[in-house]
Amino acid sequence: MFRYILKVADNLFAQKKYDLALPEYEKVLKIAPNDAVVKDKISKVKALVADQKKALEDYQKDIISADNYFNAKDWLNAKAAYQLAIDLKPDDSYAKDRLKQTMEFLRSQKATNILYDVAIESAEQLFRAKDYDKARVEYEKASKVLPNDAYAKEKINE
């Protein structure tokens, strides 16, 4: 009986199912209370269970933080937080999917910023050349790309 329970505990330990291995090792310890190897295994398993619990708590905090950044459209911080979550749980499909979505938003934002910058630069050149009608068209293009940007609107009014 002793060897069978110990083998079950060792198999669970090898599978990293520490929370299931612990009660099995404790059963073995009841049968052989002076077994130093089993006592050592129990200490290791308790430490590993605590580490797993902490990693899960950290993961959950990272996901909550990442989701909050994502919902606020703070793509850079969302990216960092999802990456931290993936570091803790590399096989987690939720965090990987959200990171992929975040990266798509970042690429889209970068493309939008490039379009805006090109329109502004073109408008600035036309404005400096005193071709105000064409400059206005370019500022309007920039304003359509980033509607909340005040600079293009100010230049249109100017």
Coordinates of C-alpha atoms in Angstrom, one line a residue:
M1 CA 0.0 0.0 0.0
F2 CA 2.8 2.4 1.0
R3 CA 4.6 1.9 -2.4
Y4 CA 1.4 2.2 -4.4
I5 CA 0.4 5.5 -2.8
L6 CA 4.0 6.8 -3.1
K7 CA 4.0 5.9 -6.8
V8 CA 0.7 7.7 -7.3
A9 CA 2.1 10.8 -5.5
D10 CA 5.3 10.7 -7.5
N11 CA 3.3 10.4 -10.8
L12 CA 1.2 13.4 -9.9
F13 CA 4.3 15.3 -9.0
A14 CA 5.9 14.4 -12.3
Q15 CA 2.8 15.7 -14.1
K16 CA 3.1 19.0 -12.1
K17 CA -0.3 18.3 -10.4
Y18 CA 1.1 19.4 -7.1
D19 CA -2.2 20.2 -5.5
L20 CA -3.2 16.5 -6.1
A21 CA 0.2 15.1 -5.2
L22 CA 0.2 16.8 -1.7
P23 CA -2.6 14.7 -0.1
E24 CA -1.1 11.5 -1.5
Y25 CA 2.3 12.3 0.1
E26 CA 0.5 13.2 3.3
K27 CA -1.2 9.7 3.2
V28 CA 2.3 8.2 2.8
L29 CA 3.6 10.2 5.7
K30 CA 0.8 8.8 7.9
I31 CA 2.0 5.3 7.1
A32 CA 5.7 6.2 7.5
P33 CA 5.9 9.3 9.7
N34 CA 9.7 9.2 10.0
D35 CA 10.4 9.0 6.2
A36 CA 12.7 12.0 5.5
V37 CA 12.3 11.7 1.7
V38 CA 8.5 12.0 2.0
K39 CA 8.8 14.9 4.4
D40 CA 11.2 16.6 1.9
K41 CA 8.7 16.0 -1.0
I42 CA 5.9 17.5 1.1
S43 CA 7.9 20.6 1.7
K44 CA 8.8 20.9 -2.0
V45 CA 5.2 20.3 -3.0
K46 CA 3.9 22.9 -0.6
A47 CA 6.4 25.5 -2.0
L48 CA 5.4 24.6 -5.6
V49 CA 1.7 24.9 -4.8
A50 CA 2.3 28.3 -3.2
D51 CA 4.3 29.3 -6.3
Q52 CA 1.5 28.1 -8.6
K53 CA -1.0 30.1 -6.6
K54 CA 1.1 33.2 -6.7
A55 CA 1.6 32.8 -10.5
L56 CA -2.1 32.4 -11.0
E57 CA -2.8 35.5 -8.9
D58 CA -0.2 37.5 -10.8
Y59 CA -1.6 36.3 -14.1
Q60 CA -5.1 37.3 -13.1
K61 CA -3.9 40.8 -12.1
D62 CA -2.0 41.1 -15.4
I63 CA -5.1 40.1 -17.4
I64 CA -7.4 42.6 -15.5
S65 CA -4.8 45.3 -16.0
A66 CA -4.4 44.5 -19.7
D67 CA -8.1 44.4 -20.3
N68 CA -8.5 47.8 -18.6
Y69 CA -5.8 49.2 -20.9
F70 CA -7.3 47.5 -23.9
N71 CA -10.8 48.9 -23.1
A72 CA -9.2 52.4 -22.7
K73 CA -7.5 52.0 -26.0
D74 CA -4.1 52.4 -24.4
W75 CA -2.5 49.9 -26.8
L76 CA 1.1 50.1 -25.6
N77 CA 0.3 49.4 -22.0
A78 CA -2.2 46.7 -23.0
K79 CA 0.5 45.1 -25.1
A80 CA 3.0 45.1 -22.2
A81 CA 0.4 43.7 -19.7
Y82 CA -0.7 40.9 -22.1
Q83 CA 2.9 40.0 -22.6
L84 CA 3.4 39.7 -18.9
A85 CA 0.4 37.4 -18.6
I86 CA 1.7 35.3 -21.5
D87 CA 5.1 35.0 -19.7
L88 CA 3.2 33.5 -16.7
K89 CA 1.0 31.3 -18.8
P90 CA 2.6 30.7 -22.2
D91 CA -0.2 28.5 -23.5
D92 CA -3.0 30.9 -22.6
S93 CA -5.1 31.5 -25.7
Y94 CA -7.1 34.4 -24.3
A95 CA -4.0 36.5 -23.6
K96 CA -2.4 35.5 -27.0
D97 CA -5.6 36.5 -28.9
R98 CA -5.9 39.8 -27.1
L99 CA -2.2 40.5 -27.7
K100 CA -2.8 39.8 -31.4
Q101 CA -5.7 42.2 -31.4
T102 CA -3.7 44.8 -29.6
M103 CA -0.9 44.5 -32.1
E104 CA -3.4 45.0 -35.0
F105 CA -4.7 48.2 -33.3
L106 CA -1.1 49.4 -32.8
R107 CA -0.3 48.8 -36.5
S108 CA -3.5 50.5 -37.5
Q109 CA -2.7 53.5 -35.3
K110 CA 0.8 53.7 -36.7
A111 CA -0.7 53.7 -40.3
T112 CA -3.2 56.4 -39.3
N113 CA -0.4 58.5 -37.8
I114 CA 1.7 58.2 -41.0
L115 CA -1.3 59.3 -43.1
Y116 CA -1.8 62.3 -40.8
D117 CA 1.9 63.2 -40.9
V118 CA 2.1 63.0 -44.7
A119 CA -1.0 65.2 -45.0
I120 CA 0.3 67.8 -42.5
E121 CA 3.8 67.9 -44.1
S122 CA 2.2 68.4 -47.5
A123 CA -0.1 71.1 -46.1
E124 CA 2.9 72.8 -44.4
Q125 CA 4.9 72.9 -47.6
L126 CA 1.9 74.4 -49.5
F127 CA 1.3 76.9 -46.7
R128 CA 4.9 78.0 -46.8
A129 CA 4.6 78.4 -50.6
K130 CA 1.6 80.6 -49.9
D131 CA -0.7 78.2 -51.8
Y132 CA -3.4 78.5 -49.2
D133 CA -6.3 76.8 -51.1
K134 CA -4.3 73.6 -51.6
A135 CA -2.9 73.8 -48.1
R136 CA -6.4 74.0 -46.7
V137 CA -7.4 70.9 -48.6
E138 CA -4.4 69.0 -47.1
Y139 CA -5.2 70.3 -43.6
E140 CA -8.7 69.1 -44.1
K141 CA -7.4 65.6 -45.2
A142 CA -5.3 65.5 -42.0
S143 CA -8.3 66.6 -39.9
K144 CA -10.3 63.7 -41.4
V145 CA -7.6 61.2 -40.5
L146 CA -7.4 62.4 -36.9
P147 CA -10.7 64.3 -36.2
N148 CA -9.8 65.1 -32.6
D149 CA -6.5 66.7 -33.5
A150 CA -6.6 70.5 -32.9
Y151 CA -3.6 71.4 -34.9
A152 CA -5.1 70.8 -38.4
K153 CA -8.3 72.6 -37.4
E154 CA -6.3 75.6 -36.2
K155 CA -4.4 75.8 -39.4
I156 CA -7.6 75.5 -41.4
N157 CA -8.9 78.6 -39.5
E158 CA -5.7 80.4 -40.0

